[in-house]
Short mmCIF file of C-alpha atoms and ligand atoms in Angstrom, two decimals:
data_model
loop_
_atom_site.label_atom_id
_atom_site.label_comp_id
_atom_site.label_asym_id
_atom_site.label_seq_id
_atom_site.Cartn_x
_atom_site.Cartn_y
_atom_site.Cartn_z
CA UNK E 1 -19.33 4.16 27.49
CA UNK E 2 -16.36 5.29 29.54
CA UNK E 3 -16.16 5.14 33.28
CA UNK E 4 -13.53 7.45 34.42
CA UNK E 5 -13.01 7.13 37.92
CA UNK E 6 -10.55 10.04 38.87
CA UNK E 7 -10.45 13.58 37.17
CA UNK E 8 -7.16 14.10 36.61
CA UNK E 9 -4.62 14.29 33.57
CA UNK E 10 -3.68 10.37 34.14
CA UNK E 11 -7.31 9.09 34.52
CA UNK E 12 -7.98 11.69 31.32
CA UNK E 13 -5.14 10.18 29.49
CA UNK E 14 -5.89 6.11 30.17
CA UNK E 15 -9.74 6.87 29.16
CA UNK E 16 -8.46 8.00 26.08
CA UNK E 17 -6.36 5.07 25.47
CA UNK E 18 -9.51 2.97 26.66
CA UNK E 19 -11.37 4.35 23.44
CA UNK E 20 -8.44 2.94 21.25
CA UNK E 21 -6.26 6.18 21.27
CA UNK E 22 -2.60 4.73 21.22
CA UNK E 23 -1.21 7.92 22.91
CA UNK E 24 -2.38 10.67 24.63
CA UNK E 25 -1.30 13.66 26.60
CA UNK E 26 -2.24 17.22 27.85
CA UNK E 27 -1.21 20.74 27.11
CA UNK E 28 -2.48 23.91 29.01
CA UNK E 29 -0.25 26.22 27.21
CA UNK E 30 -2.88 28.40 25.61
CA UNK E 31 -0.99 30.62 22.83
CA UNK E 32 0.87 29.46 19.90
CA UNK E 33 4.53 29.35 19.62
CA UNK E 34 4.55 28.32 16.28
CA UNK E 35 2.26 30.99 14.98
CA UNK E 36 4.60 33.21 13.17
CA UNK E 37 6.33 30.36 11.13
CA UNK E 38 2.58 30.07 10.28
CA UNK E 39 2.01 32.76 8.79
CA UNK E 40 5.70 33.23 7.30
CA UNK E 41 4.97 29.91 5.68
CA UNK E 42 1.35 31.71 4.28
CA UNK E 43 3.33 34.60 3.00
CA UNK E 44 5.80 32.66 1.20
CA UNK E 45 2.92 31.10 -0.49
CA UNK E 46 3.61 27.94 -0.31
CA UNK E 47 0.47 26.79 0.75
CA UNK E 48 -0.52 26.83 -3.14
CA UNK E 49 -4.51 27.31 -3.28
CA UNK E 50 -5.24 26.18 0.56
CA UNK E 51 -7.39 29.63 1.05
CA UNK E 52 -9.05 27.95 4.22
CA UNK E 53 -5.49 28.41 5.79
CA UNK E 54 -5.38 32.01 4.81
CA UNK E 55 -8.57 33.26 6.23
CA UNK E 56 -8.12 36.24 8.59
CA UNK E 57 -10.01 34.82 11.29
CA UNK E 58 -8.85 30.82 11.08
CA UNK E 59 -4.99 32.51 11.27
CA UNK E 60 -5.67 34.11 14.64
CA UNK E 61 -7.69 31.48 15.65
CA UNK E 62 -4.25 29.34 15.35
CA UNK E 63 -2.82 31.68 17.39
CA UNK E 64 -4.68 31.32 20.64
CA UNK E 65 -6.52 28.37 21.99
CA UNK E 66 -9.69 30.60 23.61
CA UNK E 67 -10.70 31.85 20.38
CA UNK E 68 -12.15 28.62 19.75
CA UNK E 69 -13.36 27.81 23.05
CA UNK E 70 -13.81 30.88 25.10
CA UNK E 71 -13.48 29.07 28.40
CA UNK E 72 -10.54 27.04 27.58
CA UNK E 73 -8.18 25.33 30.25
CA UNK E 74 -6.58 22.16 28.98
CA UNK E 75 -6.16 19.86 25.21
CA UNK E 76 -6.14 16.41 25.55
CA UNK E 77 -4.56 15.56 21.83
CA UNK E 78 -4.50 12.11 20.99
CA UNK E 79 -3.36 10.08 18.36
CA UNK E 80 -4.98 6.99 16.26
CA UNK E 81 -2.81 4.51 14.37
CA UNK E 82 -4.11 3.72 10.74
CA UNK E 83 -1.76 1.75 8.91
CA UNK E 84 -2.69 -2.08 8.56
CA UNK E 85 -0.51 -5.06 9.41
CA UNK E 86 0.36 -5.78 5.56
CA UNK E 87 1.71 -3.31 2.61
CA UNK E 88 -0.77 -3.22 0.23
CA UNK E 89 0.80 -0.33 -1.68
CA UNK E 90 1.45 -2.60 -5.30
CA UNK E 91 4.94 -1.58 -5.48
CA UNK E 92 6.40 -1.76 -9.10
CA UNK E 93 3.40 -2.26 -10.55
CA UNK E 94 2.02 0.98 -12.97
CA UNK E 95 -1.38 -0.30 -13.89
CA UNK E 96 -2.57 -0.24 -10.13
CA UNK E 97 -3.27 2.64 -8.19
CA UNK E 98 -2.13 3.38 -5.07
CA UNK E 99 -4.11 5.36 -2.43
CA UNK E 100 -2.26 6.71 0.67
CA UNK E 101 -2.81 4.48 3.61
CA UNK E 102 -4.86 7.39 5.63
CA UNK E 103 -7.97 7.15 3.16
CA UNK E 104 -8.13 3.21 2.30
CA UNK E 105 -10.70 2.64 5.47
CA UNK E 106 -13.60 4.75 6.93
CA UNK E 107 -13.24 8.74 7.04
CA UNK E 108 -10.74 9.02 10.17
CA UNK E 109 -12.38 12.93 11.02
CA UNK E 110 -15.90 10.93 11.36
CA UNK E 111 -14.06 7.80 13.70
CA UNK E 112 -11.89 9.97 15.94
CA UNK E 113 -14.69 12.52 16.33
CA UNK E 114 -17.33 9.92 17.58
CA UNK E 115 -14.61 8.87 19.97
CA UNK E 116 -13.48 12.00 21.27
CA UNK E 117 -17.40 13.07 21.67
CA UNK E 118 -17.20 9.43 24.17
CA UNK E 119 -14.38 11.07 25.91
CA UNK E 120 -15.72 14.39 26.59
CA UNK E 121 -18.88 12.68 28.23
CA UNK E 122 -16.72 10.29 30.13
CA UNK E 123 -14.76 13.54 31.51
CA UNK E 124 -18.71 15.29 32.16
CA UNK E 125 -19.63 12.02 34.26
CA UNK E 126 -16.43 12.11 35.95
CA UNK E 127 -16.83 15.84 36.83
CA UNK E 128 -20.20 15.63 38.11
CA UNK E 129 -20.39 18.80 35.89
CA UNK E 130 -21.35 19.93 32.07
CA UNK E 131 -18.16 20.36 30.68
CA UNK E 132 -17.63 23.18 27.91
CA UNK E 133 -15.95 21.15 24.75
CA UNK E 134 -14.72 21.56 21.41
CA UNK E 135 -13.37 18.47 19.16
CA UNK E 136 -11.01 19.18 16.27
CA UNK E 137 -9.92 16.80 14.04
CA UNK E 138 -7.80 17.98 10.86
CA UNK E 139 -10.21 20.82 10.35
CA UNK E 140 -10.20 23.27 12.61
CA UNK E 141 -7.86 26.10 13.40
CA UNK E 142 -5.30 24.61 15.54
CA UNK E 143 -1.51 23.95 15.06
CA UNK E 144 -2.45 20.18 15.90
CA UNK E 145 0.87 19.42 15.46
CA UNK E 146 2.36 21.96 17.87
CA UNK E 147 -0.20 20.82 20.53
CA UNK E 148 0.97 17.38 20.15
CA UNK E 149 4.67 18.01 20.54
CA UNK E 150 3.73 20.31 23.41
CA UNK E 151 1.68 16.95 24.89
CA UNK E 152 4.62 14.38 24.22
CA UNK E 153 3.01 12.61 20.91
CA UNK E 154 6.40 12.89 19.03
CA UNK E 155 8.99 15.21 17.10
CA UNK E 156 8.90 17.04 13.87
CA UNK E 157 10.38 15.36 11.52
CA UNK E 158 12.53 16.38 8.03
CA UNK E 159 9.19 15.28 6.17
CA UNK E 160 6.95 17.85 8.40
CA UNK E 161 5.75 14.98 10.04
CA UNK E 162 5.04 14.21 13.95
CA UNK E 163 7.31 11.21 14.68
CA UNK E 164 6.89 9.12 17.55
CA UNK E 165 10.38 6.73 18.36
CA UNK E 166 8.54 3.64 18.81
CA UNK E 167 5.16 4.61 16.79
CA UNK E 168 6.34 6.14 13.46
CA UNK E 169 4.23 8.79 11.84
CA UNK E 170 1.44 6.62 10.48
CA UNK E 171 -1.17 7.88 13.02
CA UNK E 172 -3.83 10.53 12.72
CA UNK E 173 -4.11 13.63 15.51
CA UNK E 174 -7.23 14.33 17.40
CA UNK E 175 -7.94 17.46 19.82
CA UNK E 176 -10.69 18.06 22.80
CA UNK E 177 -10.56 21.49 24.31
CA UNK E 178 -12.02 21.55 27.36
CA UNK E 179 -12.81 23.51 30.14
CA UNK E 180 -11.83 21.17 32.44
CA UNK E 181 -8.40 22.41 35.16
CA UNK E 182 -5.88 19.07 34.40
CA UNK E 183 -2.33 18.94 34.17
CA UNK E 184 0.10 19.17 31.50
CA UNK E 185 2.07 16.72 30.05
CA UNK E 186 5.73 16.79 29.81
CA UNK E 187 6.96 17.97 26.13
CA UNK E 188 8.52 15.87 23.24
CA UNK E 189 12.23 17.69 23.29
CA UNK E 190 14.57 15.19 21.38
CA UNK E 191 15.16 14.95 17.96
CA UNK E 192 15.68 11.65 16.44
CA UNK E 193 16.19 12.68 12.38
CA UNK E 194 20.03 13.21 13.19
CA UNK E 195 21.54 13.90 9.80
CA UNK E 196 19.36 11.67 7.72
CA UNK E 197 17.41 13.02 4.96
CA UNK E 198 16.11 10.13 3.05
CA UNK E 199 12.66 12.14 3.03
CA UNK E 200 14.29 15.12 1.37
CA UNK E 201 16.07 12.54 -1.22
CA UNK E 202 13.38 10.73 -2.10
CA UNK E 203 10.36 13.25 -2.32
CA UNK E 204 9.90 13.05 -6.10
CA UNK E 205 8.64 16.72 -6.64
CA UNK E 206 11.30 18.73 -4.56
CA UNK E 207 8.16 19.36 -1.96
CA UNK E 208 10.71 19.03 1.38
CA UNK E 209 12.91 22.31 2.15
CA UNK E 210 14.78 20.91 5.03
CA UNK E 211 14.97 22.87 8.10
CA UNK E 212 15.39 26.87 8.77
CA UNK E 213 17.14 28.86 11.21
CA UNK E 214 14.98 27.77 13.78
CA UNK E 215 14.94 24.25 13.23
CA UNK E 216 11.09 24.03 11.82
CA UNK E 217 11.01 21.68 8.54
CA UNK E 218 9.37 23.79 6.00
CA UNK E 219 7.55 22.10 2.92
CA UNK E 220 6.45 24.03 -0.35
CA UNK E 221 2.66 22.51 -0.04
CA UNK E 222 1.99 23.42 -3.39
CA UNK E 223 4.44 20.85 -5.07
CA UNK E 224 3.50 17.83 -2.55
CA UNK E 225 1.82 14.89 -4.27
CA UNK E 226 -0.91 14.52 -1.51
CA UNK E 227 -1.85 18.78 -2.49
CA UNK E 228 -1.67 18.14 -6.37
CA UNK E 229 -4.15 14.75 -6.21
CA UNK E 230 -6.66 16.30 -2.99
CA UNK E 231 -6.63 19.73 -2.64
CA UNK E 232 -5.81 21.14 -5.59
CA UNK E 233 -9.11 21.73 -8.02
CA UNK E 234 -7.60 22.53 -11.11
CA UNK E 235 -5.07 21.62 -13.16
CA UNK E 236 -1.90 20.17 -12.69
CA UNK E 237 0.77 21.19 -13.69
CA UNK E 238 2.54 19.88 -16.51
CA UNK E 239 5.94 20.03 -15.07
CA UNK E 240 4.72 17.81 -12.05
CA UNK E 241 2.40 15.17 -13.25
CA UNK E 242 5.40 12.23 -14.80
CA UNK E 243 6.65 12.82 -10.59
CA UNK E 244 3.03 11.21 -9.32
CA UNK E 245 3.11 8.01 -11.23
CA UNK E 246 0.37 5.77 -9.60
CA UNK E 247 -0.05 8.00 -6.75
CA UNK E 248 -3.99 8.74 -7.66
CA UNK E 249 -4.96 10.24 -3.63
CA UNK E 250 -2.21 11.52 -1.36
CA UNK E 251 1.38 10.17 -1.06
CA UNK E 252 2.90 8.06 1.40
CA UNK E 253 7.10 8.32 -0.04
CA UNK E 254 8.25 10.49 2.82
CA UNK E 255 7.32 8.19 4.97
CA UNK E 256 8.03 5.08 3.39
CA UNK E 257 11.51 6.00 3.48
CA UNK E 258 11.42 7.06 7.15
CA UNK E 259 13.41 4.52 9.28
CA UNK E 260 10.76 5.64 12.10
CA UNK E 261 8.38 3.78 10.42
CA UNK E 262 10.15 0.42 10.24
CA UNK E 263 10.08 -2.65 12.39
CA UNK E 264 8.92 -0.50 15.57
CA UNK E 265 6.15 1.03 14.03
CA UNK E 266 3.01 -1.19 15.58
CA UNK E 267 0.07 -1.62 12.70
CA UNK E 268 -3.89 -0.26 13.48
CA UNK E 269 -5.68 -2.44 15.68
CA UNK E 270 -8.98 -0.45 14.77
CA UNK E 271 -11.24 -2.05 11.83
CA UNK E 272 -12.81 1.08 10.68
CA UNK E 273 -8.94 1.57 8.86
CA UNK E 274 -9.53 -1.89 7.41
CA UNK E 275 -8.57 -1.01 3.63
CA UNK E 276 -12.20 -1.28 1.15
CA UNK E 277 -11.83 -3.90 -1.54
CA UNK E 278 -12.09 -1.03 -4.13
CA UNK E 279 -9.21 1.35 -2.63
CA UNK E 280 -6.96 -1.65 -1.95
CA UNK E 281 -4.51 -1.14 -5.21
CA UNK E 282 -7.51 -1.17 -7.52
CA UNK E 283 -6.48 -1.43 -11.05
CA UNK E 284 -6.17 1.94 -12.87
CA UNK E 285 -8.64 1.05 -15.73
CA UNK E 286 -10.92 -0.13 -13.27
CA UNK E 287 -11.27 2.14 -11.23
CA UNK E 288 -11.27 5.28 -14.25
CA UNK E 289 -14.00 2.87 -16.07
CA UNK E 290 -15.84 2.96 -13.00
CA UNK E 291 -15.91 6.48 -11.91
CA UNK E 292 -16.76 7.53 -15.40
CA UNK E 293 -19.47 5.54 -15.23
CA UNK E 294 -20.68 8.62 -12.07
CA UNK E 295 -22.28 11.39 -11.78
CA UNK E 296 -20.48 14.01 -9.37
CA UNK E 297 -23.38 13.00 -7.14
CA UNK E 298 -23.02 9.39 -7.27
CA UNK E 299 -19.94 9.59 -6.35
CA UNK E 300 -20.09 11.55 -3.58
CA UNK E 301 -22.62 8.71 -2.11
CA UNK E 302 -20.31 5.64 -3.00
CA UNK E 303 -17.69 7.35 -1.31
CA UNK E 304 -19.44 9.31 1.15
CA UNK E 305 -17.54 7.48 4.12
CA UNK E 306 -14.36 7.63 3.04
CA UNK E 307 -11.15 10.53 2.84
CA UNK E 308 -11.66 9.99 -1.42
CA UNK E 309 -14.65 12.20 -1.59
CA UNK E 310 -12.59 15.30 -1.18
CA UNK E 311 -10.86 15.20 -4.35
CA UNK E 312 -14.50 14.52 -5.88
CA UNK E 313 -15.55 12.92 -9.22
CA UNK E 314 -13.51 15.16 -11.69
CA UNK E 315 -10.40 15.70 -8.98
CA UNK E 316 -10.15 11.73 -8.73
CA UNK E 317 -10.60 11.14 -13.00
CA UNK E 318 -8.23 14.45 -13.46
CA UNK E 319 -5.50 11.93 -10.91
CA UNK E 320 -6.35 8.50 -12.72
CA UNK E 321 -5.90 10.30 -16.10
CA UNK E 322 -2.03 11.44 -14.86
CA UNK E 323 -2.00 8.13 -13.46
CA UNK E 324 -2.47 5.79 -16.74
CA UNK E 325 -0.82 8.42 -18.71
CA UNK E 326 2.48 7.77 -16.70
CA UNK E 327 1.87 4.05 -17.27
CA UNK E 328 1.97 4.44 -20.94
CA UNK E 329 0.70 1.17 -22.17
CA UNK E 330 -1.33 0.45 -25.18
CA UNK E 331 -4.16 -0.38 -23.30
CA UNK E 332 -5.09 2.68 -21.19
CA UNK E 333 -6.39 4.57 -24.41
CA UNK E 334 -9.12 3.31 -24.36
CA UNK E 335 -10.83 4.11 -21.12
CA UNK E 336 -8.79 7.73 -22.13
CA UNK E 337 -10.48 7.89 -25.32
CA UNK E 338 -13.75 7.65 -23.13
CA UNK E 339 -12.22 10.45 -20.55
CA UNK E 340 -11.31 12.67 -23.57
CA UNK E 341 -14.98 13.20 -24.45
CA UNK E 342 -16.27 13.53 -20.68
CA UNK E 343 -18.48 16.21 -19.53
CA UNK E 344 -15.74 18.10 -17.49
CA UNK E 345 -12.93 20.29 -19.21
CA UNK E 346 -10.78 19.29 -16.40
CA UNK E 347 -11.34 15.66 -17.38
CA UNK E 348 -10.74 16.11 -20.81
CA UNK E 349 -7.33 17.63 -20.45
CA UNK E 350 -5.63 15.16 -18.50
CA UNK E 351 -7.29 12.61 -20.60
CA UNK E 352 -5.66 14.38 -23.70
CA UNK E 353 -2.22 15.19 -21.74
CA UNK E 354 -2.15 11.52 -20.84
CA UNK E 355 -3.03 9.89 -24.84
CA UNK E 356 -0.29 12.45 -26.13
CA UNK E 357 2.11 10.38 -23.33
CA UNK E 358 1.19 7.14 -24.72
CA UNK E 359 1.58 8.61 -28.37
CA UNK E 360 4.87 9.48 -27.69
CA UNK E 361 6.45 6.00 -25.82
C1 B12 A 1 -2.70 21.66 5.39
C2 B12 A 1 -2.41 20.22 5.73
C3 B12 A 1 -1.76 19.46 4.77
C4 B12 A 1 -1.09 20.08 3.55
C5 B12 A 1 0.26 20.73 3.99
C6 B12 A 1 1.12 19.78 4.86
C7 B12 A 1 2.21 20.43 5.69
N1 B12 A 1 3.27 19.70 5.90
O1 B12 A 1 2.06 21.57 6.13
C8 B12 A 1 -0.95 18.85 2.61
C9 B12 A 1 -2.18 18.76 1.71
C10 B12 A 1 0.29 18.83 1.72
C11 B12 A 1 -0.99 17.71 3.62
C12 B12 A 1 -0.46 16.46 3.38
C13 B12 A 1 -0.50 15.40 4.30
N2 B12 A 1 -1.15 15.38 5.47
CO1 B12 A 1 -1.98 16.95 6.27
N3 B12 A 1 -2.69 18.41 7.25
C14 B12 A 1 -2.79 19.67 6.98
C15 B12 A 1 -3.44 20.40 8.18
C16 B12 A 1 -4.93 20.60 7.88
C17 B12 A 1 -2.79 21.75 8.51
C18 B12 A 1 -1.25 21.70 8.59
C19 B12 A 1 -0.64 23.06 8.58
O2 B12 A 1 -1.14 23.98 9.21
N4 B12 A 1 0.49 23.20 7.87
C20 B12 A 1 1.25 24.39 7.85
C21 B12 A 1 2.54 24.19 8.61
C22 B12 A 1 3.37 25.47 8.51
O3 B12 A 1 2.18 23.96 10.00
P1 B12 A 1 2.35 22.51 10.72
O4 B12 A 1 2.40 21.45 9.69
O5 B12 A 1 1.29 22.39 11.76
O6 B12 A 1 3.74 22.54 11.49
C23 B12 A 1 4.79 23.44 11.25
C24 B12 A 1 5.19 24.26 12.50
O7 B12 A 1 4.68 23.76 13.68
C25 B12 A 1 6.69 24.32 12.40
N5 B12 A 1 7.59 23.95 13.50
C26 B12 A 1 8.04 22.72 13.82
N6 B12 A 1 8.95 22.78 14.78
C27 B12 A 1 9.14 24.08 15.07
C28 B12 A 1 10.00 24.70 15.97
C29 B12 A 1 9.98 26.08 16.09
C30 B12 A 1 10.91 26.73 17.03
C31 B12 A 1 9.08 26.87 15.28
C32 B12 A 1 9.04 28.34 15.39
C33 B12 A 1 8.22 26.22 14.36
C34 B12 A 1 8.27 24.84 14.28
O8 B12 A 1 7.08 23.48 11.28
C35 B12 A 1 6.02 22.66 10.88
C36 B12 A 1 6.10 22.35 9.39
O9 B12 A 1 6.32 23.50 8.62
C37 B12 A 1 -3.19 19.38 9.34
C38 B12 A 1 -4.24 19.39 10.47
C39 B12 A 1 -4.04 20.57 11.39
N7 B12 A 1 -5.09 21.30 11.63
O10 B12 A 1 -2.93 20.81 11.87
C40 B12 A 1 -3.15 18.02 8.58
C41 B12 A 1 -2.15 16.96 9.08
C42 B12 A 1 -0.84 17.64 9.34
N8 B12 A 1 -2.01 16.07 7.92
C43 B12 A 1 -1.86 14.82 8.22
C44 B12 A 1 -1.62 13.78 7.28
C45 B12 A 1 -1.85 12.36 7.76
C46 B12 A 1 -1.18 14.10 5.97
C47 B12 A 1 -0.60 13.13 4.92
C48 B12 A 1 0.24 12.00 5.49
C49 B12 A 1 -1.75 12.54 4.06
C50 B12 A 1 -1.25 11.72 2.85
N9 B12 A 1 -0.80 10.51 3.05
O11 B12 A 1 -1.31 12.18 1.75
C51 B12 A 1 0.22 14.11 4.05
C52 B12 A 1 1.67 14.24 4.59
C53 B12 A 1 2.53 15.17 3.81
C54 B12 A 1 3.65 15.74 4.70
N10 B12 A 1 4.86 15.26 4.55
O12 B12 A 1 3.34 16.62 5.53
C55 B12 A 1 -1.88 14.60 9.74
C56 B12 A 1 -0.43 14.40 10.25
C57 B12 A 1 -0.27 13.45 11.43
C58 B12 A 1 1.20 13.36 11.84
N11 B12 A 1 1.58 12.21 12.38
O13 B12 A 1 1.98 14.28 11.69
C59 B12 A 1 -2.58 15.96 10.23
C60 B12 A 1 -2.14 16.44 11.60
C61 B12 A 1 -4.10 15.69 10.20
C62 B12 A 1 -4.59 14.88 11.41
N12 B12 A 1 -5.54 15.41 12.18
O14 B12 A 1 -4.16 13.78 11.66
N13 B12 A 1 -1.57 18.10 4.79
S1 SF4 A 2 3.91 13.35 0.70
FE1 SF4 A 2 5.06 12.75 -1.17
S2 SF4 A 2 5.18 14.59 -2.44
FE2 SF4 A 2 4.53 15.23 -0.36
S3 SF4 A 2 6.43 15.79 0.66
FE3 SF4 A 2 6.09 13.63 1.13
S4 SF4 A 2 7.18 12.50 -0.51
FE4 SF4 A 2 6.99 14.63 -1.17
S1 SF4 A 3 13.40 10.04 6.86
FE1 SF4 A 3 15.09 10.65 8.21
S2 SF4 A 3 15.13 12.91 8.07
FE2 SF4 A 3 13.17 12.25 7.24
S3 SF4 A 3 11.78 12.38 8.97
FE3 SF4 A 3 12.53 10.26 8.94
S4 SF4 A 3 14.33 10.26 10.30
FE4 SF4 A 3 13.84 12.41 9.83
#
């Protein structure tokens, strides 16, 4: 339980960091700057398949803060560290596979929710007042991004990505509209990418666009490696799968590379990120033998807590498939021979795309 003594942005903001948020800040600004990159960005279609971004009513949602909480007055947006104290990515090593750091640990949208539900009742005891509240974490229609460079989180960086100079980018964004009359913050206004583009040079599928005339990085969603292996439902395509190599749920590269993220970068001091055994660098024939072994069901239960269960069963064999197909050894066909005859079509695809690959070496 939180105790906040004083309701104001500053009492707001160190209850928040009370809860484990590493930063925090406040915006007021109620209408979206950002909005008509937005939608330029929709029209170009580069957000692939994402439909939930296109919907009518989520776009102008984006646009304005009290169409999603009619009574709206101030944000706090906060921000929660996930990546651990040691790399566990297996680098150079094609027979494990590597999950992004965001989804090794507990669901973050279920963590930072519980937290920011705390924080709104901390700010209702403080008020001596109900206090009219809306949480969004990842899901809802807000430019979280925008509202965290409007509160002071960080900059955008080449990679799309909020940057903080002495946090890096490895942190998650929460949101709690409230009714509630505090302060803003003071804006993040530098830029600290300069002219490096290691993002844009290493991104293996050609996802990062650089910057346009306005200085917004701009990303073609529908080649990034984290789209293909989570959102994405169907195939993918041919032209794209030898670029994922290991990378069986999101990607991690543009960040990686990111100098922000080096020796300044603090690691997670929350244990609900703790990496499971099983998502840890698992090895690829494992972990295919294993979910094979699932119904769609089933696996929706054993992963029920975790970011995984979005791709699903036949989304995560579909990735393992590309995966052990760009390893190429001898002993993948096997557990592909098994993946060939699965139930789904989807399955049975990759399995075939990926024995053709080891055919070939
Ligand atoms: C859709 C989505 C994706 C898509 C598209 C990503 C993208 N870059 O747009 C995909 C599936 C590819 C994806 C991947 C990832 N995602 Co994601 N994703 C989202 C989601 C739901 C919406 C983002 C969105 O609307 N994108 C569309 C673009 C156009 O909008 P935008 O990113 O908000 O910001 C743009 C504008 O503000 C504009 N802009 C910037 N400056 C300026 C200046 C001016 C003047 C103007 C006009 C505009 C402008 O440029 C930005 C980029 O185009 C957000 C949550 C949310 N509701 O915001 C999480 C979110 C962005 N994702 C997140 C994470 C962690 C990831 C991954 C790291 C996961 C992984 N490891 O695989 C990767 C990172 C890939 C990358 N380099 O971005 C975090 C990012 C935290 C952070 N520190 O930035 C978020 C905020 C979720 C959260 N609650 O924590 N994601
Ligand atoms: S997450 Fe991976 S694929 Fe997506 S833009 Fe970054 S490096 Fe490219
Ligand atoms: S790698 Fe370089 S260009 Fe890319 S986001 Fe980091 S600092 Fe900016």
């Amino acid at each position: 339980m939180v105790d906040i003594r004083s309701l104001d942005r500053d009492g707001a903001i160190a209850e928040a960091r009370a809860l484990g948020f590493e930063m925090a800040g406040v915006v007021t600004r109620e209408e979206s700057r950002h909005l008509a990159h937005f939608r330029k960005w929709l029209e170009s279609g580069r957000h692939g398949t994402m439909a939930y971004l296109e919907r009518p009513d989520a776009v102008r949602r984006r646009g304005s803060l009290h169409l999603t909480l009619r009574t709206f007055r101030s944000a706090l947006v906060v921000s929660h560290a996930y990546a651990g104290p040691h790399p566990t990515t297996p680098p150079g090593d094609p027979s494990r596979a590597i999950i992004a750091r965001y989804a090794r640990g507990r669901d973050y949208h279920h963590v930072i929710t519980e937290r920011l539900e705390d924080l709104a009742r901390g700010l209702e005891r403080a008020a001596g007042r109900p206090v009219r509240y809306r949480t969004c974490v990842d899901t809802g229609p807000i430019l979280e991004r925008e509202l965290a460079a409007l509160a002071g989180l960080g900059w955008f960086g080449k990679n799309t990505m909020l940057i903080h100079p002495r946090r890096g980018s490895y942190f998650f964004l929460g949101v709690l509209l409230t009714d509630l009359p505090l302060a803003a913050s003071t804006p993040f206004r530098e830029e600290h990418c300069g002219s490096c583009r290691r993002c844009l040079d290493a991104c293996p599928t050609g996802a990062l666009l650089g910057r346009d005339d306005s200085g917004a990085p701009v990303m073609d969603a529908a080649r990034c490696i984290s789209y293909l292996t989570i959102e994405l439902k169907g195939a993918i395509p041919e032209e794209l799968r030898p670029a994922i190599g290991n990378r069986v749920f999101g990607c991690d590269i543009c960040q990686e590379v990111c100098p922000w993220n080096g020796k300044f970068a603090a690691p997670t001091a929350e244990p609900a990120y703790a990496p499971r055994a099983d998502l840890d660098g698992p090895s690829l024939i494992d972990l295919a033998t294993r979910i094979l072994d699932m119904s769609g069901k089933a696996f929706q239960r054993e992963f029920a807590n975790s970011p995984v269960s979005r791709a699903r069963r036949n989304g995560m064999l579909r990735n393992l498939c590309v995966a052990l197909g760009n390893w190429g050894a001898p002993e993948a066909a096997p557990v592909l021979e098994r993946a060939a005859r699965d139930r789904s079509p989807l399955v049975r695809e990759h399995a075939d795309w990926a024995l053709e690959r080891i055919r070939e070496r």
